[in-house]
One Martini backbone bead per residue (centre of mass of N, CA, C, O) as a GRO file, in nm:
protein
  441
    1MET     BB    1   0.094   0.038   0.025
    2GLY     BB    2   0.075   0.352  -0.028
    3THR     BB    3   0.197   0.695   0.016
    4VAL     BB    4   0.109   1.022   0.156
    5TYR     BB    5   0.335   1.307   0.199
    6LEU     BB    6   0.524   1.529   0.394
    7ARG     BB    7   0.796   1.759   0.369
    8ALA     BB    8   1.012   1.989   0.504
    9ASP     BB    9   1.169   2.043   0.204
   10SER     BB   10   0.859   2.068   0.089
   11LYS     BB   11   0.556   2.186  -0.072
   12PHE     BB   12   0.508   1.901  -0.163
   13TYR     BB   13   0.386   1.613  -0.229
   14TRP     BB   14   0.447   1.273  -0.150
   15ILE     BB   15   0.532   0.945  -0.284
   16GLY     BB   16   0.484   0.589  -0.198
   17TRP     BB   17   0.618   0.266  -0.322
   18THR     BB   18   0.618  -0.060  -0.458
   19GLY     BB   19   0.814  -0.224  -0.652
   20LEU     BB   20   0.900  -0.494  -0.845
   21ASP     BB   21   1.166  -0.539  -0.650
   22GLY     BB   22   1.047  -0.455  -0.345
   23LYS     BB   23   1.113  -0.160  -0.337
   24GLN     BB   24   1.122   0.155  -0.229
   25LYS     BB   25   0.946   0.434  -0.358
   26CYS     BB   26   1.006   0.789  -0.449
   27LYS     BB   27   0.819   1.106  -0.510
   28SER     BB   28   0.720   1.387  -0.641
   29ALA     BB   29   0.395   1.522  -0.718
   30LYS     BB   30   0.380   1.831  -0.781
   31THR     BB   31   0.168   1.897  -0.538
   32MET     BB   32  -0.066   2.063  -0.295
   33HIS     BB   33  -0.273   1.827  -0.354
   34LYS     BB   34  -0.373   1.539  -0.220
   35ALA     BB   35  -0.568   1.422  -0.434
   36SER     BB   36  -0.361   1.430  -0.667
   37ALA     BB   37  -0.151   1.246  -0.532
   38GLU     BB   38  -0.340   0.999  -0.504
   39LYS     BB   39  -0.394   0.967  -0.806
   40LEU     BB   40  -0.099   0.912  -0.888
   41LEU     BB   41  -0.052   0.665  -0.708
   42ALA     BB   42  -0.273   0.485  -0.833
   43ALA     BB   43  -0.149   0.477  -1.118
   44ILE     BB   44   0.121   0.346  -1.038
   45GLU     BB   45   0.002   0.087  -0.907
   46ARG     BB   46  -0.140  -0.012  -1.163
   47LYS     BB   47   0.116  -0.037  -1.334
   48VAL     BB   48   0.266  -0.240  -1.157
   49ALA     BB   49   0.047  -0.459  -1.172
   50ALA     BB   50   0.047  -0.488  -1.482
   51GLU     BB   51   0.344  -0.570  -1.511
   52ARG     BB   52   0.325  -0.824  -1.337
   53GLU     BB   53   0.095  -0.968  -1.506
   54SER     BB   54   0.247  -0.972  -1.788
   55GLY     BB   55   0.566  -1.072  -1.749
   56LEU     BB   56   0.769  -0.829  -1.863
   57ALA     BB   57   0.848  -0.770  -1.563
   58ALA     BB   58   1.167  -0.764  -1.386
   59PRO     BB   59   1.447  -0.732  -1.209
   60ASP     BB   60   1.626  -0.871  -1.453
   61LEU     BB   61   1.483  -0.686  -1.693
   62GLY     BB   62   1.333  -0.450  -1.623
   63PRO     BB   63   1.179  -0.243  -1.791
   64ILE     BB   64   0.953  -0.195  -2.031
   65THR     BB   65   0.994  -0.221  -2.362
   66VAL     BB   66   0.905  -0.180  -2.679
   67GLY     BB   67   1.027  -0.441  -2.789
   68ARG     BB   68   0.900  -0.637  -2.582
   69TYR     BB   69   0.603  -0.558  -2.628
   70THR     BB   70   0.584  -0.616  -2.930
   71GLN     BB   71   0.624  -0.922  -2.912
   72HIS     BB   72   0.379  -0.970  -2.730
   73TRP     BB   73   0.164  -0.840  -2.917
   74LEU     BB   74   0.204  -1.021  -3.166
   75LYS     BB   75   0.155  -1.293  -3.028
   76GLU     BB   76  -0.135  -1.227  -2.934
   77ARG     BB   77  -0.254  -1.172  -3.219
   78ARG     BB   78  -0.195  -1.449  -3.337
   79ALA     BB   79  -0.365  -1.611  -3.127
   80ARG     BB   80  -0.637  -1.447  -3.219
   81GLY     BB   81  -0.639  -1.426  -3.544
   82ILE     BB   82  -0.535  -1.182  -3.683
   83ALA     BB   83  -0.539  -1.103  -4.017
   84SER     BB   84  -0.296  -0.862  -4.004
   85ILE     BB   85  -0.029  -0.972  -3.870
   86ASN     BB   86   0.184  -0.968  -4.100
   87ASP     BB   87   0.165  -0.668  -4.161
   88ASP     BB   88   0.225  -0.570  -3.874
   89GLU     BB   89   0.510  -0.690  -3.848
   90VAL     BB   90   0.642  -0.540  -4.085
   91ARG     BB   91   0.571  -0.246  -4.014
   92ILE     BB   92   0.687  -0.227  -3.717
   93SER     BB   93   0.986  -0.297  -3.790
   94HIS     BB   94   1.056  -0.009  -3.908
   95ALA     BB   95   1.034   0.137  -3.610
   96MET     BB   96   1.232  -0.011  -3.407
   97PRO     BB   97   1.513   0.137  -3.436
   98TYR     BB   98   1.371   0.403  -3.279
   99LEU     BB   99   1.208   0.237  -3.013
  100LYS     BB  100   1.296  -0.039  -2.866
  101ASP     BB  101   1.477   0.099  -2.614
  102LEU     BB  102   1.239   0.218  -2.494
  103VAL     BB  103   1.039   0.298  -2.251
  104LEU     BB  104   0.715   0.258  -2.270
  105ALA     BB  105   0.620   0.482  -2.050
  106ASP     BB  106   0.826   0.714  -2.197
  107VAL     BB  107   0.670   0.760  -2.444
  108ARG     BB  108   0.645   1.023  -2.677
  109PRO     BB  109   0.546   1.213  -2.937
  110ARG     BB  110   0.843   1.287  -3.017
  111HIS     BB  111   0.929   0.994  -3.080
  112ILE     BB  112   0.728   0.938  -3.306
  113LEU     BB  113   0.808   1.176  -3.485
  114ALA     BB  114   1.104   1.090  -3.523
  115ALA     BB  115   1.037   0.823  -3.667
  116VAL     BB  116   0.883   0.942  -3.905
  117ARG     BB  117   1.111   1.126  -4.008
  118ALA     BB  118   1.314   0.898  -4.058
  119LEU     BB  119   1.144   0.747  -4.271
  120GLN     BB  120   1.123   0.991  -4.470
  121ALA     BB  121   1.451   1.011  -4.508
  122LEU     BB  122   1.465   0.768  -4.659
  123LYS     BB  123   1.662   0.610  -4.922
  124ASP     BB  124   1.729   0.495  -5.214
  125GLU     BB  125   1.948   0.429  -5.472
  126GLU     BB  126   1.809   0.690  -5.634
  127GLY     BB  127   1.713   0.906  -5.400
  128LYS     BB  128   1.443   0.807  -5.314
  129PRO     BB  129   1.191   0.741  -5.138
  130TYR     BB  130   1.140   0.449  -4.966
  131PHE     BB  131   0.865   0.559  -4.863
  132ALA     BB  132   0.550   0.585  -4.885
  133PRO     BB  133   0.307   0.763  -4.745
  134ARG     BB  134   0.121   0.518  -4.706
  135SER     BB  135   0.328   0.344  -4.549
  136ILE     BB  136   0.367   0.534  -4.308
  137LEU     BB  137   0.071   0.521  -4.219
  138HIS     BB  138   0.074   0.219  -4.160
  139ILE     BB  139   0.289   0.224  -3.942
  140TYR     BB  140   0.146   0.423  -3.755
  141GLY     BB  141  -0.115   0.257  -3.721
  142VAL     BB  142   0.016   0.025  -3.560
  143LEU     BB  143   0.124   0.194  -3.326
  144ARG     BB  144  -0.151   0.300  -3.234
  145VAL     BB  145  -0.270   0.025  -3.159
  146MET     BB  146  -0.055  -0.064  -2.955
  147PHE     BB  147  -0.084   0.181  -2.753
  148ALA     BB  148  -0.382   0.132  -2.699
  149ASP     BB  149  -0.337  -0.142  -2.564
  150ALA     BB  150  -0.143  -0.042  -2.342
  151LEU     BB  151  -0.355   0.143  -2.212
  152ARG     BB  152  -0.562  -0.082  -2.141
  153GLU     BB  153  -0.326  -0.231  -1.965
  154GLU     BB  154  -0.176   0.000  -1.794
  155LEU     BB  155   0.134   0.065  -1.915
  156VAL     BB  156   0.014   0.345  -1.985
  157SER     BB  157  -0.111   0.681  -1.946
  158ALA     BB  158  -0.058   0.746  -2.260
  159THR     BB  159  -0.073   0.813  -2.587
  160PRO     BB  160   0.171   0.908  -2.842
  161CYS     BB  161  -0.049   0.884  -3.083
  162VAL     BB  162  -0.110   1.233  -3.194
  163LEU     BB  163  -0.080   1.264  -3.484
  164THR     BB  164  -0.107   1.490  -3.775
  165ALA     BB  165  -0.163   1.620  -4.094
  166ARG     BB  166  -0.246   1.914  -4.030
  167ARG     BB  167   0.050   1.965  -3.883
  168GLY     BB  168   0.267   1.789  -4.059
  169GLU     BB  169   0.338   1.499  -3.917
  170LEU     BB  170   0.182   1.372  -4.153
  171PRO     BB  171   0.120   1.233  -4.437
  172LYS     BB  172  -0.039   1.217  -4.715
  173LYS     BB  173  -0.242   1.010  -4.893
  174ARG     BB  174  -0.010   0.847  -5.111
  175ASP     BB  175   0.173   0.751  -5.364
  176LYS     BB  176   0.486   0.714  -5.475
  177ASP     BB  177   0.343   0.674  -5.755
  178LEU     BB  178   0.106   0.875  -5.890
  179ALA     BB  179   0.059   0.699  -6.171
  180TRP     BB  180   0.010   0.397  -6.099
  181ARG     BB  181  -0.300   0.351  -6.028
  182HIS     BB  182  -0.404   0.410  -6.325
  183THR     BB  183  -0.256   0.122  -6.428
  184ALA     BB  184  -0.409  -0.083  -6.212
  185ILE     BB  185  -0.552  -0.223  -6.484
  186PHE     BB  186  -0.786  -0.378  -6.686
  187THR     BB  187  -0.924  -0.458  -6.958
  188ARG     BB  188  -1.175  -0.633  -7.088
  189GLU     BB  189  -1.010  -0.768  -7.316
  190GLU     BB  190  -0.782  -0.873  -7.133
  191ALA     BB  191  -0.953  -1.057  -6.959
  192VAL     BB  192  -1.051  -1.239  -7.190
  193GLN     BB  193  -0.777  -1.339  -7.283
  194LEU     BB  194  -0.698  -1.484  -7.012
  195ILE     BB  195  -0.959  -1.678  -7.018
  196THR     BB  196  -0.946  -1.782  -7.354
  197THR     BB  197  -0.662  -1.848  -7.422
  198ARG     BB  198  -0.531  -2.151  -7.523
  199HIS     BB  199  -0.213  -2.139  -7.442
  200ILE     BB  200  -0.328  -2.123  -7.173
  201PRO     BB  201  -0.364  -2.289  -6.916
  202GLU     BB  202  -0.656  -2.397  -6.784
  203ASN     BB  203  -0.609  -2.340  -6.478
  204ARG     BB  204  -0.539  -2.039  -6.519
  205ARG     BB  205  -0.806  -1.951  -6.647
  206VAL     BB  206  -0.978  -2.015  -6.398
  207LEU     BB  207  -0.837  -1.821  -6.209
  208TYR     BB  208  -0.902  -1.566  -6.374
  209ALA     BB  209  -1.208  -1.598  -6.348
  210LEU     BB  210  -1.220  -1.564  -6.040
  211LEU     BB  211  -1.097  -1.275  -6.039
  212PHE     BB  212  -1.276  -1.123  -6.266
  213LEU     BB  213  -1.575  -1.262  -6.165
  214GLY     BB  214  -1.527  -1.248  -5.823
  215GLY     BB  215  -1.331  -1.032  -5.674
  216MET     BB  216  -1.082  -1.167  -5.556
  217ARG     BB  217  -0.837  -1.245  -5.377
  218ILE     BB  218  -0.581  -1.454  -5.421
  219ASN     BB  219  -0.594  -1.570  -5.107
  220GLU     BB  220  -0.906  -1.649  -5.166
  221ALA     BB  221  -0.891  -1.834  -5.423
  222THR     BB  222  -0.688  -2.072  -5.354
  223PRO     BB  223  -0.877  -2.207  -5.105
  224ARG     BB  224  -1.089  -2.299  -5.293
  225ARG     BB  225  -1.348  -2.527  -5.295
  226PHE     BB  226  -1.601  -2.716  -5.413
  227SER     BB  227  -1.763  -2.696  -5.137
  228HIS     BB  228  -1.795  -2.368  -5.172
  229HIS     BB  229  -1.986  -2.448  -5.404
  230GLN     BB  230  -2.329  -2.331  -5.495
  231PRO     BB  231  -2.498  -2.396  -5.795
  232ARG     BB  232  -2.830  -2.425  -5.714
  233LEU     BB  233  -2.878  -2.150  -5.675
  234LEU     BB  234  -3.103  -1.868  -5.666
  235PRO     BB  235  -3.010  -1.710  -5.947
  236LEU     BB  236  -2.725  -1.775  -5.818
  237GLY     BB  237  -2.455  -1.887  -5.724
  238LYS     BB  238  -2.211  -1.984  -5.461
  239LEU     BB  239  -1.930  -1.835  -5.283
  240LEU     BB  240  -1.737  -1.912  -5.006
  241ILE     BB  241  -1.563  -1.661  -4.796
  242ALA     BB  242  -1.371  -1.786  -4.502
  243SER     BB  243  -1.073  -1.772  -4.627
  244SER     BB  244  -0.710  -1.757  -4.618
  245TYR     BB  245  -0.372  -1.738  -4.735
  246ASP     BB  246  -0.059  -1.785  -4.576
  247VAL     BB  247   0.238  -1.764  -4.725
  248LYS     BB  248   0.455  -1.745  -4.497
  249LYS     BB  249   0.312  -1.975  -4.302
  250LYS     BB  250   0.156  -2.194  -4.458
  251LEU     BB  251  -0.162  -2.111  -4.394
  252LEU     BB  252  -0.481  -2.113  -4.287
  253LYS     BB  253  -0.715  -1.871  -4.238
  254ALA     BB  254  -1.021  -1.815  -4.076
  255ALA     BB  255  -0.989  -1.533  -4.216
  256THR     BB  256  -1.009  -1.264  -4.373
  257LYS     BB  257  -0.876  -0.962  -4.401
  258THR     BB  258  -1.159  -0.835  -4.276
  259GLY     BB  259  -1.310  -1.074  -4.105
  260VAL     BB  260  -1.520  -1.163  -4.335
  261VAL     BB  261  -1.788  -1.345  -4.434
  262ARG     BB  262  -1.851  -1.431  -4.774
  263GLU     BB  263  -2.102  -1.400  -5.040
  264VAL     BB  264  -2.057  -1.502  -5.377
  265PRO     BB  265  -2.172  -1.448  -5.668
  266VAL     BB  266  -2.203  -1.638  -5.963
  267HIS     BB  267  -2.125  -1.576  -6.251
  268PRO     BB  268  -2.250  -1.707  -6.535
  269VAL     BB  269  -1.973  -1.759  -6.666
  270LEU     BB  270  -1.839  -1.891  -6.421
  271ALA     BB  271  -2.039  -2.123  -6.396
  272ARG     BB  272  -1.963  -2.260  -6.662
  273ILE     BB  273  -1.664  -2.299  -6.604
  274LEU     BB  274  -1.698  -2.470  -6.341
  275GLN     BB  275  -1.862  -2.697  -6.465
  276ASP     BB  276  -1.649  -2.793  -6.676
  277TRP     BB  277  -1.410  -2.821  -6.482
  278GLN     BB  278  -1.534  -3.040  -6.292
  279ALA     BB  279  -1.616  -3.249  -6.518
  280GLU     BB  280  -1.314  -3.227  -6.696
  281GLY     BB  281  -1.067  -3.032  -6.657
  282TRP     BB  282  -0.938  -3.129  -6.391
  283ALA     BB  283  -0.865  -3.417  -6.496
  284ARG     BB  284  -0.678  -3.322  -6.725
  285CYS     BB  285  -0.465  -3.190  -6.523
  286TYR     BB  286  -0.467  -3.428  -6.261
  287GLY     BB  287  -0.581  -3.741  -6.333
  288ARG     BB  288  -0.859  -3.684  -6.178
  289GLN     BB  289  -1.127  -3.666  -5.992
  290PRO     BB  290  -1.287  -3.451  -5.807
  291THR     BB  291  -1.343  -3.343  -5.490
  292PRO     BB  292  -1.496  -3.143  -5.262
  293GLU     BB  293  -1.193  -3.098  -5.115
  294ASP     BB  294  -1.085  -2.974  -5.354
  295PHE     BB  295  -0.926  -2.754  -5.522
  296ILE     BB  296  -1.005  -2.569  -5.785
  297VAL     BB  297  -0.694  -2.437  -5.791
  298PRO     BB  298  -0.422  -2.607  -5.789
  299ALA     BB  299  -0.149  -2.752  -5.773
  300ALA     BB  300   0.023  -3.007  -5.917
  301ASP     BB  301  -0.026  -3.176  -5.626
  302THR     BB  302  -0.316  -3.054  -5.515
  303GLY     BB  303  -0.236  -2.832  -5.362
  304ILE     BB  304  -0.182  -2.531  -5.269
  305LEU     BB  305  -0.158  -2.235  -5.423
  306ASN     BB  306   0.092  -2.020  -5.496
  307SER     BB  307   0.086  -1.680  -5.542
  308THR     BB  308   0.373  -1.631  -5.646
  309SER     BB  309   0.365  -1.835  -5.875
  310ALA     BB  310   0.111  -1.715  -6.011
  311TYR     BB  311   0.242  -1.441  -6.075
  312LYS     BB  312   0.460  -1.543  -6.269
  313ARG     BB  313   0.256  -1.662  -6.472
  314LEU     BB  314   0.116  -1.396  -6.538
  315LEU     BB  315   0.360  -1.255  -6.663
  316GLU     BB  316   0.394  -1.461  -6.889
  317ASP     BB  317   0.113  -1.425  -7.017
  318LEU     BB  318   0.137  -1.124  -7.078
  319GLU     BB  319   0.383  -1.145  -7.260
  320GLN     BB  320   0.255  -1.337  -7.476
  321LEU     BB  321   0.019  -1.113  -7.530
  322GLY     BB  322   0.153  -0.818  -7.518
  323LEU     BB  323   0.139  -0.729  -7.216
  324ARG     BB  324   0.153  -0.559  -6.943
  325PRO     BB  325   0.236  -0.552  -6.630
  326ARG     BB  326   0.060  -0.704  -6.347
  327ARG     BB  327  -0.148  -0.768  -6.092
  328GLN     BB  328  -0.376  -0.964  -5.936
  329HIS     BB  329  -0.530  -0.727  -5.786
  330ASP     BB  330  -0.623  -0.585  -6.056
  331ALA     BB  331  -0.867  -0.771  -6.103
  332ARG     BB  332  -1.037  -0.659  -5.871
  333ARG     BB  333  -1.047  -0.370  -5.978
  334THR     BB  334  -1.182  -0.443  -6.242
  335PHE     BB  335  -1.442  -0.561  -6.133
  336ILE     BB  336  -1.542  -0.308  -5.984
  337THR     BB  337  -1.528  -0.102  -6.212
  338CYS     BB  338  -1.708  -0.249  -6.425
  339ALA     BB  339  -1.960  -0.284  -6.250
  340LEU     BB  340  -2.009   0.018  -6.205
  341GLU     BB  341  -2.027   0.093  -6.508
  342ASP     BB  342  -2.281  -0.126  -6.542
  343GLY     BB  343  -2.467  -0.039  -6.258
  344ALA     BB  344  -2.365  -0.092  -5.996
  345ARG     BB  345  -2.394  -0.070  -5.652
  346LYS     BB  346  -2.170   0.019  -5.427
  347GLU     BB  347  -2.313  -0.066  -5.150
  348LEU     BB  348  -2.362  -0.365  -5.265
  349LEU     BB  349  -2.087  -0.458  -5.380
  350ARG     BB  350  -1.938  -0.452  -5.105
  351TRP     BB  351  -2.067  -0.717  -4.996
  352VAL     BB  352  -1.901  -0.892  -5.200
  353THR     BB  353  -1.590  -0.773  -5.164
  354HIS     BB  354  -1.602  -0.687  -4.821
  355GLY     BB  355  -1.852  -0.632  -4.680
  356PRO     BB  356  -1.939  -0.496  -4.414
  357GLU     BB  357  -1.834  -0.200  -4.249
  358GLY     BB  358  -1.955  -0.185  -3.924
  359ASP     BB  359  -2.185  -0.022  -3.887
  360ILE     BB  360  -2.500   0.019  -3.760
  361VAL     BB  361  -2.649  -0.012  -4.030
  362ASP     BB  362  -2.523  -0.289  -4.115
  363THR     BB  363  -2.642  -0.448  -3.874
  364TYR     BB  364  -2.949  -0.381  -4.011
  365THR     BB  365  -2.832  -0.517  -4.282
  366SER     BB  366  -2.977  -0.745  -4.554
  367PRO     BB  367  -2.924  -0.829  -4.845
  368SER     BB  368  -3.052  -0.990  -5.086
  369TRP     BB  369  -2.961  -1.229  -5.300
  370PRO     BB  370  -3.076  -1.116  -5.569
  371VAL     BB  371  -2.942  -0.836  -5.539
  372LEU     BB  372  -2.647  -0.935  -5.542
  373CYS     BB  373  -2.663  -1.083  -5.813
  374GLU     BB  374  -2.717  -0.834  -5.989
  375GLN     BB  375  -2.445  -0.690  -5.945
  376VAL     BB  376  -2.277  -0.914  -6.088
  377ALA     BB  377  -2.447  -0.949  -6.359
  378LEU     BB  378  -2.377  -0.662  -6.477
  379LEU     BB  379  -2.127  -0.775  -6.572
  380LYS     BB  380  -1.946  -0.700  -6.878
  381LEU     BB  381  -1.791  -0.907  -7.121
  382PRO     BB  382  -1.625  -0.959  -7.444
  383PHE     BB  383  -1.730  -1.231  -7.536
  384PRO     BB  384  -1.750  -1.461  -7.754
  385ASP     BB  385  -2.013  -1.593  -7.958
  386ALA     BB  386  -1.800  -1.791  -8.103
  387PRO     BB  387  -1.616  -1.999  -8.245
  388GLY     BB  388  -1.336  -1.809  -8.378
  389GLU     BB  389  -1.402  -1.516  -8.203
  390GLY     BB  390  -1.161  -1.462  -8.058
  391PRO     BB  391  -0.894  -1.348  -7.963
  392GLU     BB  392  -0.618  -1.264  -8.137
  393LYS     BB  393  -0.410  -1.451  -7.949
  394GLY     BB  394  -0.662  -1.664  -7.949
  395GLU     BB  395  -0.875  -1.898  -7.831
  396SER     BB  396  -1.120  -2.048  -7.708
  397LEU     BB  397  -1.243  -2.212  -7.457
  398ARG     BB  398  -1.295  -2.524  -7.428
  399GLY     BB  399  -1.651  -2.572  -7.419
  400TYR     BB  400  -1.780  -2.269  -7.358
  401TYR     BB  401  -1.893  -2.251  -7.675
  402THR     BB  402  -2.206  -2.386  -7.697
  403PRO     BB  403  -2.531  -2.465  -7.776
  404SER     BB  404  -2.576  -2.574  -7.463
  405ASN     BB  405  -2.550  -2.307  -7.339
  406PRO     BB  406  -2.742  -2.171  -7.068
  407VAL     BB  407  -2.621  -1.848  -7.073
  408GLY     BB  408  -2.578  -1.720  -7.369
  409LEU     BB  409  -2.304  -1.701  -7.559
  410LEU     BB  410  -2.481  -1.758  -7.795
  411GLY     BB  411  -2.681  -1.627  -8.025
  412ASN     BB  412  -2.898  -1.860  -8.052
  413SER     BB  413  -2.954  -1.893  -7.738
  414VAL     BB  414  -3.044  -1.605  -7.689
  415GLU     BB  415  -3.287  -1.597  -7.883
  416ALA     BB  416  -3.434  -1.842  -7.756
  417ALA     BB  417  -3.474  -1.668  -7.478
  418GLY     BB  418  -3.561  -1.367  -7.571
  419ILE     BB  419  -3.281  -1.222  -7.627
  420GLU     BB  420  -3.105  -0.974  -7.730
  421PRO     BB  421  -2.847  -0.957  -7.912
  422ALA     BB  422  -2.549  -0.862  -7.960
  423SER     BB  423  -2.346  -0.662  -8.100
  424GLU     BB  424  -2.102  -0.667  -8.346
  425SER     BB  425  -1.899  -0.453  -8.229
  426ARG     BB  426  -1.992  -0.569  -7.921
  427PRO     BB  427  -2.006  -0.894  -7.784
  428PHE     BB  428  -2.209  -0.890  -7.545
  429PHE     BB  429  -2.283  -1.044  -7.250
  430ASP     BB  430  -2.605  -1.043  -7.077
  431PRO     BB  431  -2.661  -1.160  -6.752
  432THR     BB  432  -2.916  -1.006  -6.645
  433CYS     BB  433  -3.126  -1.168  -6.803
  434VAL     BB  434  -3.105  -1.425  -6.639
  435VAL     BB  435  -3.190  -1.307  -6.367
  436ARG     BB  436  -3.465  -1.184  -6.453
  437ASP     BB  437  -3.593  -1.450  -6.546
  438LEU     BB  438  -3.567  -1.590  -6.260
  439LEU     BB  439  -3.743  -1.351  -6.110
  440ARG     BB  440  -3.985  -1.425  -6.241
  441PRO     BB  441  -4.314  -1.530  -6.162
   0.00000   0.00000   0.00000
């Protein structure tokens, strides 16, 4: 139990308490009000108790440093299954050279500001800034979360992460290369080429179909199994996105990047591709019939496909097609952009690509399945109307454009369904007609 007392040689109250090492500590409260001194003593005793309970402080270890607490914090987040843990670990490691040796409770805003300024001052081999402004904001964001957790654990009395862009302490959110983001997208014709060009291996074309027609992140697409596909739902089938693959740790995470389980309507073209792929294509590639627990697009040994390897193959395919390099994630951007251009509603399409935002309105909102299906079905890509009319660099994907095609990729089956065929100048397949026909009473 601590004490509050007066000393003959001071006008201020003093406080005394027992430290972690069992020794008595004392210092001036720097106040002439006893109640304020008692409040300070209570805060110190809570901090000592929190340090003792955390197991991070001991007489032989000394006070808790930022570096020691960071390791504890990351380990605890990994145990809780936080989806962003790998990104958190990489980002916060960039700040550690400037903060790791500081006592956690002694870190002040000036220390955080100095770390941010040091990161901004780093240069690459060409003399350009090493970190993009957006990257520095990500690093700062992880620090802010960590110190907020330390505050809740009563290991610090206040968070030092109080910097703002308004005062010029943080950079404005922008890319390192301001022109890059405008080029991080595919055209509709390029998407069709990757999905339909015959010289690209069939399994890769199916993966591209999942990315361009499903709007998934690459590490959400690779763990998808046939059991996650529910093709018999109306008006469109469903793909359940409940996990993603951690490339570095080589394990499946129980949650997606946003921590939300999503239900993705299967675009009518993707439905046909998956139907043919499961019936015949998968066996052609892997030598046996797939089971419900097989990955839709696995690696050569039928294990989970590594996204880094898939990225290298994408670059090869783009080069063969005479197209410039891009990332797998740009297919997701293409899906969202094209769907919005074709009339999808942003607030509804978000439920498909990201899930609910988490505000109170989303808690009370549940868009119906037909409404979500219509947002996906609005996406139109210029697939060829018949065999032989494929992209200039290759032919149509075998078996995807046949008279028996139930979703109307051929002009004659479209007309048979009573839907006006696409124009000759741009042979769009309009999948919304399929959805609307199924929704008719």
